[in-house]
CSV table of C-alpha atoms in Angstrom, one decimal:
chain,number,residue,atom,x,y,z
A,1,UNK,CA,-15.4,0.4,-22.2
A,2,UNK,CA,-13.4,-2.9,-20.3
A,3,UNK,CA,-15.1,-4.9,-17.7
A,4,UNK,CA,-12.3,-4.1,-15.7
A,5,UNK,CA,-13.2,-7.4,-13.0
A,6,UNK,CA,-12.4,-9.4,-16.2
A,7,UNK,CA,-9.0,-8.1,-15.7
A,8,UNK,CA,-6.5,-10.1,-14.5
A,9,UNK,CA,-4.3,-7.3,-13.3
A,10,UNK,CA,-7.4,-5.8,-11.5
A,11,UNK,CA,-7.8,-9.3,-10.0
A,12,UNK,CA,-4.1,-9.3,-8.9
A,13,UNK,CA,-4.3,-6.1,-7.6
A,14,UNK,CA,-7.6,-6.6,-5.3
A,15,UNK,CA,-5.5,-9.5,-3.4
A,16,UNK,CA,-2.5,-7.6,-3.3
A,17,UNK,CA,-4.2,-4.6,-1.8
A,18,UNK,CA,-6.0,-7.3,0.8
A,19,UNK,CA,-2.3,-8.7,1.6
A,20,UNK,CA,-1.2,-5.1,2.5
A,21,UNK,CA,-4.2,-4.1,4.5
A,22,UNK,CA,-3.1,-7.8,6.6
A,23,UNK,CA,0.5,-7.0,6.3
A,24,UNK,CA,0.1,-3.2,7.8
A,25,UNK,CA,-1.8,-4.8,10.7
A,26,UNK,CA,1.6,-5.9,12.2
A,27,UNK,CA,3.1,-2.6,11.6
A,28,UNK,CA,3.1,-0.6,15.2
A,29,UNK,CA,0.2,1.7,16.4
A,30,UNK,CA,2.7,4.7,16.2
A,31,UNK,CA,2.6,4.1,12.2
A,32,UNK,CA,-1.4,4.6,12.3
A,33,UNK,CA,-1.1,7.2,10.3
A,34,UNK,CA,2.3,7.1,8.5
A,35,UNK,CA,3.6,4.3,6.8
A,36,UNK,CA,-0.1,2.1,7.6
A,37,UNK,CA,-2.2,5.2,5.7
A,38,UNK,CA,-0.2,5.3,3.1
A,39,UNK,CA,0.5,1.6,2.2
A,40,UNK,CA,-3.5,1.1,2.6
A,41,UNK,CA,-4.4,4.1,0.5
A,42,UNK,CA,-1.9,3.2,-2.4
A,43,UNK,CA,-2.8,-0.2,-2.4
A,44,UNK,CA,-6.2,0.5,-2.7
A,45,UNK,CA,-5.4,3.1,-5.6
A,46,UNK,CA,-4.2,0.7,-7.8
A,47,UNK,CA,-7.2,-1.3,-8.2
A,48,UNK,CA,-9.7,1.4,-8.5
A,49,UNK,CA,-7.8,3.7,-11.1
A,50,UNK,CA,-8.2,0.4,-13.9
A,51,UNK,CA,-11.8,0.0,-12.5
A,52,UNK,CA,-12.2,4.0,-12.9
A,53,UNK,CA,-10.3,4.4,-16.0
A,54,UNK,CA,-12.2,1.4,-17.8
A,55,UNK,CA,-15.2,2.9,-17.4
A,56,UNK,CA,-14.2,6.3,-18.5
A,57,UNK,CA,-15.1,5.1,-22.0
A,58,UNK,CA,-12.3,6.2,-24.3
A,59,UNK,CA,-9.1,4.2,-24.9
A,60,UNK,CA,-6.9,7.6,-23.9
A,61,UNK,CA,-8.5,8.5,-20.4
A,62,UNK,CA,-8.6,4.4,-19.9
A,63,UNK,CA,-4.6,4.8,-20.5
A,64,UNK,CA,-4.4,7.7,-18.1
A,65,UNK,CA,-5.5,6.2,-15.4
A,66,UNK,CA,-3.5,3.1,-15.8
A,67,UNK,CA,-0.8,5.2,-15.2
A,68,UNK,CA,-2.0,6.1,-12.1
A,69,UNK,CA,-2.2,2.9,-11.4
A,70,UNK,CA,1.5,2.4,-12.0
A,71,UNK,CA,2.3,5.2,-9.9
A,72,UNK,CA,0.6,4.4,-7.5
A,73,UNK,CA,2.3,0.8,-7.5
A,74,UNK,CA,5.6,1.9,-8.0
A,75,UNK,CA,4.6,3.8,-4.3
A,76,UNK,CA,3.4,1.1,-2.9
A,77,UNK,CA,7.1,-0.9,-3.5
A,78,UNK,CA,9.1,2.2,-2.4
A,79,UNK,CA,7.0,2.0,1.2
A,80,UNK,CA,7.4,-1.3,1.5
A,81,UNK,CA,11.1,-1.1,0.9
A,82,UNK,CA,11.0,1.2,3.6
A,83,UNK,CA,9.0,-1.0,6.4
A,84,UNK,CA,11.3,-3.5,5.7
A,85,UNK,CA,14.4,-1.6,5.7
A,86,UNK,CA,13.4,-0.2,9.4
A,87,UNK,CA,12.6,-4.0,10.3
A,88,UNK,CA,9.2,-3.1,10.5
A,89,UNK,CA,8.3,-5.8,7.8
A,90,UNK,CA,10.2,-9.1,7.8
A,91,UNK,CA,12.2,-9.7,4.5
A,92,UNK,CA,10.1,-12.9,3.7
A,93,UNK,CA,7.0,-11.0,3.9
A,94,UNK,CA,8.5,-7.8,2.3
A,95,UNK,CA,9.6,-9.6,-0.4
A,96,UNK,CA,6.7,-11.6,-1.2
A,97,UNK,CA,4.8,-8.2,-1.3
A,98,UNK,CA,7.2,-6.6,-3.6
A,99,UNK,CA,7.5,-9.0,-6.1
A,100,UNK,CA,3.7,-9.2,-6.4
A,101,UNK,CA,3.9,-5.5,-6.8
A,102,UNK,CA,6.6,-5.5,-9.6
A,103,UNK,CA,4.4,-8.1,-10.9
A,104,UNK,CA,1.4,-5.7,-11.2
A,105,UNK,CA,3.4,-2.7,-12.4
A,106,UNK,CA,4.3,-4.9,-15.5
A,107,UNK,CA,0.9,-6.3,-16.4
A,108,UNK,CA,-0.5,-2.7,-16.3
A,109,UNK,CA,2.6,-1.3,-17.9
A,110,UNK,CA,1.7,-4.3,-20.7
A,111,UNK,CA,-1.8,-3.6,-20.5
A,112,UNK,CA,-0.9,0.3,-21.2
A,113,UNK,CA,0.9,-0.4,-24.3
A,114,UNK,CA,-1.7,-2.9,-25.6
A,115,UNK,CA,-4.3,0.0,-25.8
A,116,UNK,CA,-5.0,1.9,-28.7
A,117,UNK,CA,-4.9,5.3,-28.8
């Protein structure tokens, strides 16, 4: 079992998600439950599969849910791509958010391989 608030990528991850929840607040009302839900929700998903996965208690389900985790990051860019791309997210602020996201997706990829099964 990991102490998965020892983990620097969980740590990452918890402010990212925060940053998104900020960043869909400027989004308009009419994306309530479109791009906003899903930005929220996948954000959120990337912390808690390493927290969930950690505490699963073998190295294999721990590396399962890490790739959730990356799935769910590799969401979170692509709807972020899209806010910005309809100018619903300015590029500075888009881009700050993506590369902290590409920057996630390789610590957990990393922290994937480091694992042994």
């Amino acid at each position: 079992m990991h102490n998965f608030k020892d983990l620097k990528v969980w740590q990452k991850s918890i402010e990212l998600a925060v940053e998104v929840y900020k960043a869909a607040s400027l989004l308009p009302n009419d994306e309530k439950y479109g791009l906003i839900s899903q930005m929220k929700r996948c954000s959120v998903s990337i912390s808690s599969n390493i927290a969930e996965g950690s505490g699963r208690g073998s190295n294999p389900q721990f590396k399962h849910f890490l790739t959730i985790s990356q799935g769910s990051a590799f969401e979170l860019e692509t709807q972020l791509i899209i806010s910005n791309k309809l100018e619903l997210l300015d590029d500075s602020l888009a881009d700050n958010l993506i590369e902290k996201t590409i920057e996630i997706q390789k610590m957990v990829y990393a922290l994937g391989k480091s694992i042994n099964t």
